[in-house]
Amino acid sequence: MNGLVMLIISAVVLLLAYVFYGRWLARKWGIDPQKKTPAHEFQDGVDYVPTPPSIVFGHEFASIAGAGPINGPIIAAMFGWVPVLLWILIGGIFFGAVQDFSAIYASVKNKGKTIGYIIETYIGKTGKRLFLLFVWLFSILVVAAFADIVAGTFGGFNAEGAPVAANASVATTSILFIFAAVGLGFILKKHRPNGLISGIIAVALLVLCIALGITFPVFVQKSLWLYFVFIYIFIASVTPVWALLQPRDYLNSFLLIAMIAGAFIGIVFSAPAISIPAFTGFNVNGNYLFPVLFVTVACGAVSGFHSLVASGTASKQIDNEKHMLPISFGAMLVESFLAVIALITVGALAVGGKLPAGTPPVIFASAISGFLLKLGLPENVTYTLITLAVSAFALTSLDSVSRVGRLAFQELFSEDRADGSQASGVSAILANKYVATLLTLFVGYLLAILGYQNIWPLFGSANQLLAALALIACAVFLKKTKRQGSMLYVPMFIMLAVTFTALIFTIRDKGGKLFNSTFSVAADGLQLVFAILLLALGIMVAVSGVSKLGEKAKPVRR
């Protein structure tokens, strides 16, 4: 297979999916451009902020992509390119994009509230509390995995102690991004420039930060950067969205789209051969195609994390209902396209069918810079820029997930509102946004020091299970409000089967080492506890949700 052929076929399939399937869903569920959205109805200048669709798309895309669509397909390539490509396209269109659209749609139709609120309204308060606990545990896994990845892209020295200029430049640029984002946030809020002017300012700031970053690299050990990352995401999760989250994601969206465009151009002109087998078998080194392929590709096809971003932050910024389709369904298809590019990169660097060595971000950056080298671009500059983009993906996801985890923890200990205003006593302390953030990030740090390689399988399982639970919640909402939701049923049950199987395998593997000398309390023990809790919570939420689908309750239109 040729990489260019794979890219063109994927682009056409994803584009047709948006034009026909996405718009069909919008017609079935109903979009009302005249209806006041929650961003206008509950505008508070902190979370509910009417925002131009280009900026919300930038936030949504940058937040949901993370490192998942790069890491997942590259790791899953051990099964061959055919199963990975098929799952990216089928999963991205009929599983991931449908979940993303239904989540933001349900949220906008319910005052911009989270999936947890929707579960409480249409399934019950107990289901909501179980779901919120699940979300909190899941958020910890995302924080741990992505924080380790970001710190790795910042680390100025390799394992042998030699300096790594690309990483040091990425670190400087990322720090400058933060200050640039704050400045941009104040400009957007005070002057409200149009889309063109906003874009020009963003690109100018982006170019300036990159130029300074390459000129003045900062060489610091990865371990120290890990502290910095956690301090940053603590601040990001408690700061008003307009001051840091929105402008930073908007800045990064230009970088990320430029990376995808550069990768596309590089593949078009280099037309790399895919040097891995089409299919390697149902069992590869003890990893079974089912369920490992599905939980490993993860975000490139379907991700429960997306439902948290869509209902936790993006839905509160929607200026007009007609923007929901491109911001959710469209963003997911772009992410699937990125996953296809990641698959092409690992196939292009493979030699004799053997996968290339190195971490997925390194493989991705090396391949893309190699493609662009053929166009005459300097390899050191392109490698730095691609590494920067990968880092930006992960860091923007950390911005969002730390906020989502904090909100979920607050909702657990507040009666009605996520700000804790109706809580009292110990609950009031735990519902405080600073305490909730600190507890979330502390547990995330304990897992992060294990390294993302040890967390990724569990993260993938939890992520896909969360997608199944979000689909259940949205299906119940659609049924109760007399909207067609049958298109959610097949993805919902397939993801339940995949994730329950994956978690059972994890419990079996970690539990089997319990009395073995190789058992590590910090690594194996913590993952075993998380797997058991996630499985138990997932089963309870799924049972309560699916049972509601079978009820003949009086529908309520929203």
Coordinates of C-alpha atoms in Angstrom, one line a residue, residues 1-468:
M1 CA 0.0 0.0 0.0
N2 CA 1.2 3.5 -0.8
G3 CA 0.8 6.2 1.9
L4 CA -0.6 8.7 -0.6
V5 CA -3.4 6.4 -1.8
M6 CA -4.3 5.7 1.9
L7 CA -4.4 9.4 2.6
I8 CA -6.6 10.3 -0.3
I9 CA -9.1 7.5 0.3
S10 CA -9.3 8.4 3.9
A11 CA -9.8 12.1 3.2
V12 CA -12.7 11.4 0.7
V13 CA -14.4 9.0 3.1
L14 CA -14.3 11.4 6.0
L15 CA -15.4 14.3 3.9
L16 CA -18.4 12.4 2.6
A17 CA -19.2 11.3 6.1
Y18 CA -19.5 14.9 7.2
V19 CA -21.5 16.1 4.3
F20 CA -24.0 13.2 4.3
Y21 CA -24.1 11.5 7.7
G22 CA -23.3 14.5 9.9
R23 CA -26.0 16.7 8.2
W24 CA -28.5 13.8 8.3
L25 CA -28.0 13.5 12.1
A26 CA -28.5 17.3 12.4
R27 CA -31.8 17.1 10.5
K28 CA -33.0 14.1 12.6
W29 CA -32.3 15.7 15.9
G30 CA -33.2 19.2 15.0
I31 CA -31.0 22.4 15.0
D32 CA -32.7 25.7 15.8
P33 CA -30.4 28.7 14.8
Q34 CA -33.0 31.1 16.4
K35 CA -32.9 29.5 19.9
K36 CA -30.8 31.3 22.6
T37 CA -27.9 29.0 23.5
P38 CA -26.7 28.5 27.1
A39 CA -23.7 30.7 26.4
H40 CA -26.1 33.6 26.0
E41 CA -28.7 32.6 28.5
F42 CA -26.3 32.0 31.4
Q43 CA -23.4 34.2 30.4
D44 CA -21.1 34.6 33.4
G45 CA -17.7 35.6 31.9
V46 CA -16.1 32.5 33.4
D47 CA -17.5 29.3 31.8
Y48 CA -20.5 30.5 29.9
V49 CA -19.0 32.8 27.2
P50 CA -20.6 33.3 23.7
T51 CA -17.6 32.7 21.4
P52 CA -17.0 32.8 17.6
P53 CA -17.2 29.2 16.1
S54 CA -13.6 29.3 14.9
I55 CA -12.3 29.8 18.4
V56 CA -14.5 27.1 19.9
F57 CA -13.5 24.8 17.1
G58 CA -9.9 25.5 17.9
H59 CA -10.5 24.8 21.6
E60 CA -12.5 21.6 20.9
F61 CA -10.0 20.2 18.3
A62 CA -6.9 21.0 20.3
S63 CA -8.4 19.6 23.5
I64 CA -9.8 16.4 22.2
A65 CA -6.9 15.4 19.9
G66 CA -4.2 15.3 22.6
A67 CA -1.5 12.7 22.0
G68 CA -4.1 10.0 21.4
P69 CA -4.5 10.0 17.6
I70 CA -0.7 9.9 17.3
N71 CA 0.2 7.4 20.0
G72 CA -2.7 5.0 19.5
P73 CA -2.4 4.1 15.8
I74 CA 1.4 3.9 16.0
I75 CA 1.2 1.4 18.8
A76 CA -1.7 -0.5 17.3
A77 CA 0.3 -0.9 14.0
M78 CA 1.6 -4.2 15.5
F79 CA -1.6 -5.8 14.1
G80 CA -1.0 -4.5 10.6
W81 CA -2.3 -1.4 8.7
V82 CA -5.6 -2.9 7.5
P83 CA -7.4 -3.4 10.9
V84 CA -6.0 -0.1 12.2
L85 CA -7.2 1.9 9.2
L86 CA -10.6 0.2 9.1
W87 CA -11.2 1.0 12.8
I88 CA -10.0 4.6 12.4
L89 CA -12.5 5.2 9.6
I90 CA -15.5 3.1 10.8
G91 CA -15.0 4.0 14.4
G92 CA -14.3 7.7 13.7
I93 CA -17.5 8.1 11.6
F94 CA -20.1 5.9 13.3
F95 CA -18.8 5.8 16.9
G96 CA -16.6 8.8 17.7
A97 CA -18.2 11.6 15.6
V98 CA -21.7 10.4 16.6
Q99 CA -20.7 10.4 20.3
D100 CA -19.2 13.9 20.1
F101 CA -22.1 15.4 18.3
S102 CA -24.7 13.8 20.5
A103 CA -22.8 14.9 23.7
I104 CA -22.6 18.6 22.7
Y105 CA -26.2 18.5 21.4
A106 CA -27.6 17.0 24.6
S107 CA -25.5 19.5 26.7
V108 CA -26.7 22.6 24.7
K109 CA -30.3 21.4 25.0
N110 CA -29.8 21.0 28.8
K111 CA -28.4 24.5 29.8
G112 CA -24.9 23.6 28.8
K113 CA -24.7 21.1 31.6
T114 CA -22.3 18.1 31.7
I115 CA -23.1 14.5 30.8
G116 CA -23.3 13.9 34.6
Y117 CA -26.2 16.3 34.8
I118 CA -27.9 14.6 31.8
I119 CA -27.6 11.3 33.6
E120 CA -29.2 12.7 36.7
T121 CA -32.0 14.3 34.8
Y122 CA -32.9 11.3 32.6
I123 CA -31.5 8.3 34.5
G124 CA -31.3 9.2 38.2
K125 CA -29.1 10.9 40.9
T126 CA -27.4 7.6 41.9
G127 CA -26.3 7.1 38.3
K128 CA -25.0 10.6 38.2
R129 CA -22.8 10.2 41.3
L130 CA -21.4 6.9 40.0
F131 CA -20.7 8.5 36.7
L132 CA -19.0 11.5 38.3
L133 CA -16.7 9.2 40.3
F134 CA -15.9 7.3 37.1
V135 CA -15.1 10.6 35.3
W136 CA -12.9 11.8 38.2
L137 CA -10.9 8.5 38.1
F138 CA -10.6 8.7 34.3
S139 CA -9.5 12.3 34.4
I140 CA -6.7 11.3 36.7
L141 CA -5.5 8.7 34.2
V142 CA -5.5 11.3 31.4
V143 CA -3.6 13.8 33.5
A144 CA -1.0 11.2 34.4
A145 CA -0.5 9.9 30.8
F146 CA -0.4 13.2 29.0
A147 CA 1.6 15.0 31.7
D148 CA 4.3 12.4 31.3
I149 CA 4.2 12.8 27.5
V150 CA 4.5 16.6 27.7
A151 CA 7.3 16.5 30.2
G152 CA 9.1 14.1 27.9
T153 CA 8.8 16.5 24.9
F154 CA 10.2 19.3 27.2
G155 CA 13.1 17.2 28.6
G156 CA 16.4 18.8 27.4
F157 CA 18.5 15.7 27.9
N158 CA 18.2 12.2 26.7
A159 CA 18.7 9.0 28.7
E160 CA 22.5 9.2 28.2
G161 CA 22.6 12.9 29.4
A162 CA 23.2 14.4 26.0
P163 CA 21.3 17.7 25.2
V164 CA 18.3 17.5 22.9
A165 CA 18.0 20.9 21.2
A166 CA 14.5 20.2 19.7
N167 CA 13.0 19.4 23.1
A168 CA 14.6 22.5 24.7
S169 CA 13.2 24.7 22.0
V170 CA 9.8 23.1 22.4
A171 CA 9.9 23.9 26.1
T172 CA 10.8 27.6 25.6
T173 CA 8.1 28.0 22.9
S174 CA 5.4 26.4 25.1
I175 CA 6.2 28.7 28.0
L176 CA 6.0 31.7 25.7
F177 CA 2.7 30.3 24.4
I178 CA 1.2 30.6 27.9
F179 CA 2.1 34.3 28.2
A180 CA 1.0 35.0 24.6
A181 CA -2.3 33.3 25.3
V182 CA -3.0 35.4 28.3
G183 CA -2.3 38.6 26.3
L184 CA -4.5 37.3 23.4
G185 CA -7.3 36.5 25.9
F186 CA -7.4 40.1 27.1
I187 CA -7.3 41.4 23.5
L188 CA -10.2 39.2 22.5
K189 CA -12.3 40.0 25.5
K190 CA -11.7 43.8 25.5
H191 CA -11.7 44.6 21.8
R192 CA -13.6 41.6 20.3
P193 CA -11.8 41.7 16.9
N194 CA -13.4 39.9 14.0
G195 CA -12.2 36.4 12.9
L196 CA -9.7 37.7 10.3
I197 CA -8.0 40.1 12.8
S198 CA -8.0 37.5 15.5
G199 CA -6.4 35.0 13.2
I200 CA -3.7 37.5 12.1
I201 CA -2.9 38.3 15.7
A202 CA -2.8 34.7 16.7
V203 CA -0.5 33.7 13.8
A204 CA 1.9 36.6 14.5
L205 CA 2.1 35.6 18.2
L206 CA 2.6 32.0 17.2
V207 CA 5.5 32.8 14.8
L208 CA 7.1 35.1 17.4
C209 CA 7.0 32.4 20.1
I210 CA 8.4 29.8 17.8
A211 CA 11.2 32.0 16.6
L212 CA 12.2 32.9 20.1
G213 CA 11.9 29.3 21.2
I214 CA 14.3 28.0 18.5
T215 CA 16.7 30.9 19.3
F216 CA 16.7 30.5 23.1
P217 CA 16.3 26.8 24.0
V218 CA 16.0 25.9 27.7
F219 CA 17.8 22.7 28.8
V220 CA 16.1 21.2 31.9
Q221 CA 15.6 17.6 33.0
K222 CA 12.3 15.9 32.4
S223 CA 11.7 15.3 36.1
L224 CA 11.7 19.0 36.7
W225 CA 9.5 19.8 33.8
L226 CA 6.9 17.4 35.3
Y227 CA 6.6 19.7 38.3
F228 CA 6.2 22.6 36.0
V229 CA 3.4 20.9 34.0
F230 CA 1.4 20.1 37.2
I231 CA 1.8 23.7 38.4
Y232 CA 0.6 25.0 35.1
I233 CA -2.4 22.8 34.8
F234 CA -3.4 23.7 38.3
I235 CA -3.5 27.3 37.4
A236 CA -5.2 26.6 34.0
S237 CA -8.0 24.6 35.6
V238 CA -9.1 27.4 38.0
T239 CA -8.6 30.3 35.6
P240 CA -11.6 31.8 33.6
V241 CA -11.8 30.1 30.2
W242 CA -11.4 33.4 28.3
A243 CA -8.1 34.3 30.1
L244 CA -6.1 31.1 29.2
L245 CA -8.1 28.1 28.0
Q246 CA -9.8 29.7 25.0
P247 CA -6.9 31.8 23.7
R248 CA -4.2 29.1 24.3
D249 CA -6.3 26.5 22.4
Y250 CA -7.0 29.0 19.7
L251 CA -3.3 29.7 19.3
N252 CA -2.5 26.0 19.3
S253 CA -5.2 25.2 16.7
F254 CA -3.2 27.2 14.1
L255 CA -0.1 25.2 14.9
L256 CA -1.9 21.9 14.9
I257 CA -3.7 22.5 11.6
A258 CA -0.4 23.7 10.1
M259 CA 1.1 20.5 11.2
I260 CA -1.6 18.4 9.6
A261 CA -1.4 20.5 6.4
G262 CA 2.4 20.1 6.4
A263 CA 2.1 16.4 6.9
F264 CA -0.4 16.2 4.1
I265 CA 1.8 18.1 1.7
G266 CA 4.8 16.0 2.7
I267 CA 2.9 12.7 2.1
V268 CA 1.6 14.0 -1.2
F269 CA 5.1 14.8 -2.5
S270 CA 6.9 11.9 -1.0
A271 CA 4.2 9.2 -1.5
P272 CA 5.8 6.9 1.1
A273 CA 5.4 3.1 0.8
I274 CA 3.8 1.5 3.8
S275 CA 6.4 -1.1 4.9
I276 CA 4.3 -3.0 7.5
P277 CA 2.2 -6.1 6.7
A278 CA -1.5 -5.6 6.0
F279 CA -2.4 -8.0 8.8
T280 CA -0.1 -9.7 11.3
G281 CA -2.6 -11.9 13.2
F282 CA -5.3 -12.0 15.9
N283 CA -2.6 -12.6 18.6
V284 CA 0.6 -10.5 18.5
N285 CA 3.0 -11.2 21.3
G286 CA 0.1 -12.0 23.7
N287 CA -1.9 -9.0 22.6
Y288 CA -5.3 -10.1 21.2
L289 CA -6.9 -8.1 18.4
F290 CA -10.0 -8.0 20.4
P291 CA -10.0 -5.9 22.5
V292 CA -6.5 -4.5 22.4
L293 CA -6.8 -2.9 18.9
F294 CA -9.8 -0.9 19.9
V295 CA -8.6 0.4 23.2
T296 CA -5.1 1.2 21.8
V297 CA -6.2 3.2 18.8
A298 CA -8.5 5.0 21.3
C299 CA -8.9 8.7 20.4
G300 CA -8.3 8.2 16.7
A301 CA -11.6 6.4 16.4
V302 CA -13.7 7.1 19.5
S303 CA -12.9 8.7 22.9
G304 CA -15.1 9.2 25.9
F305 CA -12.9 12.2 26.9
H306 CA -14.5 14.0 23.9
S307 CA -17.9 13.9 25.6
L308 CA -16.4 15.6 28.7
V309 CA -14.9 18.4 26.6
A310 CA -18.0 18.8 24.5
S311 CA -20.4 19.0 27.5
G312 CA -17.9 20.4 30.0
T313 CA -16.5 23.4 28.2
A314 CA -17.4 23.7 24.5
S315 CA -21.2 23.6 25.0
K316 CA -21.0 26.6 27.3
Q317 CA -19.3 28.6 24.5
I318 CA -21.6 27.8 21.5
D319 CA -22.9 31.1 20.0
N320 CA -25.4 29.5 17.7
E321 CA -26.9 25.9 17.6
K322 CA -25.8 25.6 13.9
H323 CA -22.2 25.6 15.0
M324 CA -22.5 22.4 16.9
L325 CA -22.0 20.1 13.9
P326 CA -18.7 21.4 12.7
I327 CA -17.3 21.9 16.2
S328 CA -18.1 18.4 17.3
F329 CA -18.7 16.0 14.4
G330 CA -16.2 17.9 12.2
A331 CA -13.5 18.1 14.8
M332 CA -13.7 14.3 15.4
L333 CA -13.3 13.6 11.7
V334 CA -10.2 15.8 11.5
E335 CA -8.8 13.9 14.5
S336 CA -9.4 10.6 12.6
F337 CA -7.6 12.1 9.6
L338 CA -4.6 12.8 11.9
A339 CA -4.8 9.2 13.1
V340 CA -4.5 8.1 9.5
I341 CA -1.4 10.3 9.1
A342 CA 0.1 8.7 12.2
L343 CA -0.5 5.3 10.8
I344 CA 1.3 6.3 7.5
T345 CA 4.3 7.6 9.4
V346 CA 4.9 4.4 11.3
G347 CA 4.4 2.4 8.1
A348 CA 6.9 4.7 6.2
L349 CA 9.6 4.3 8.8
A350 CA 9.2 0.5 9.1
V351 CA 12.0 -1.6 7.6
G352 CA 11.3 -5.1 6.3
G353 CA 7.9 -5.2 8.1
K354 CA 9.6 -4.3 11.5
L355 CA 8.1 -1.4 13.4
P356 CA 10.6 1.5 14.0
A357 CA 12.1 2.0 17.5
G358 CA 11.3 5.0 19.7
T359 CA 8.3 6.5 21.3
P360 CA 5.3 7.4 19.1
P361 CA 5.9 11.2 19.3
V362 CA 9.5 10.6 18.1
I363 CA 8.4 8.3 15.3
F364 CA 5.8 10.7 14.2
A365 CA 8.1 13.8 14.3
S366 CA 10.9 11.9 12.5
A367 CA 8.7 10.7 9.7
I368 CA 7.0 14.0 9.0
S369 CA 10.3 15.9 9.1
G370 CA 11.6 13.3 6.7
F371 CA 8.7 13.9 4.3
L372 CA 9.2 17.7 4.4
L373 CA 13.0 17.4 4.0
K374 CA 12.3 16.3 0.4
L375 CA 10.7 19.7 -0.1
G376 CA 13.9 21.4 0.9
L377 CA 12.8 22.4 4.4
P378 CA 15.6 22.1 7.2
E379 CA 15.1 18.8 9.1
N380 CA 16.1 20.3 12.5
V381 CA 13.4 23.0 12.2
T382 CA 10.7 20.7 10.9
Y383 CA 11.4 18.1 13.6
T384 CA 11.2 20.8 16.3
L385 CA 8.0 22.2 14.9
I386 CA 6.4 18.7 14.7
T387 CA 7.5 17.9 18.3
L388 CA 6.1 21.2 19.4
A389 CA 2.7 20.4 17.8
V390 CA 2.6 17.0 19.5
S391 CA 3.4 18.6 22.8
A392 CA 0.8 21.3 22.2
F393 CA -1.8 18.6 21.5
A394 CA -1.1 16.9 24.8
L395 CA -0.9 20.1 26.9
T396 CA -4.2 21.5 25.6
S397 CA -5.8 18.2 26.6
L398 CA -4.3 18.6 30.0
D399 CA -5.8 22.1 30.2
S400 CA -9.3 20.7 29.6
V401 CA -9.2 17.4 31.5
S402 CA -7.8 19.0 34.7
R403 CA -10.8 21.4 34.6
V404 CA -13.2 18.5 33.8
G405 CA -11.8 16.4 36.6
R406 CA -12.1 19.3 39.0
L407 CA -15.7 20.0 38.0
A408 CA -16.6 16.3 38.4
F409 CA -15.1 16.2 41.9
Q410 CA -16.9 19.4 42.9
E411 CA -20.2 18.0 41.6
L412 CA -19.7 14.9 43.8
F413 CA -19.8 17.0 46.9
S414 CA -22.2 19.8 46.0
E415 CA -25.9 19.3 45.9
D416 CA -26.9 21.1 42.8
R417 CA -24.1 23.3 41.5
A418 CA -20.4 22.6 40.6
D419 CA -19.2 25.7 42.3
G420 CA -20.0 24.3 45.7
S421 CA -22.2 27.2 46.8
Q422 CA -24.8 24.9 48.3
A423 CA -22.5 22.6 50.1
S424 CA -21.6 22.7 53.8
G425 CA -19.0 21.3 56.2
V426 CA -16.5 18.8 54.8
S427 CA -18.5 18.8 51.6
A428 CA -18.0 22.5 51.2
I429 CA -14.2 22.1 51.6
L430 CA -14.0 19.2 49.1
A431 CA -16.3 21.1 46.7
N432 CA -13.9 24.1 46.7
K433 CA -12.4 24.4 43.3
Y434 CA -8.8 24.7 44.6
V435 CA -9.1 21.7 46.9
A436 CA -10.8 19.7 44.2
T437 CA -8.1 20.6 41.7
L438 CA -5.2 19.8 44.2
L439 CA -6.6 16.4 45.0
T440 CA -7.1 15.5 41.4
L441 CA -3.6 16.5 40.3
F442 CA -1.9 14.9 43.3
V443 CA -3.2 11.5 42.5
G444 CA -2.4 12.1 38.8
Y445 CA 1.2 13.0 39.7
L446 CA 1.6 9.7 41.6
L447 CA 0.6 7.8 38.4
A448 CA 2.5 10.1 36.1
I449 CA 5.9 9.2 37.7
L450 CA 5.2 5.6 36.5
G451 CA 5.5 6.7 32.8
Y452 CA 2.7 6.8 30.2
Q453 CA 3.7 3.4 28.8
N454 CA 2.5 1.7 31.9
I455 CA -0.8 3.8 32.0
W456 CA -1.8 3.8 28.3
P457 CA -3.6 0.4 28.2
L458 CA -5.7 1.3 31.3
F459 CA -6.3 4.8 30.0
G460 CA -7.5 3.4 26.7
S461 CA -9.9 1.0 28.4
A462 CA -11.3 3.7 30.7
N463 CA -11.5 6.1 27.8
Q464 CA -13.6 3.7 25.6
L465 CA -15.8 2.7 28.5
L466 CA -16.5 6.4 29.2
A467 CA -17.6 6.7 25.5
A468 CA -20.0 3.8 26.0

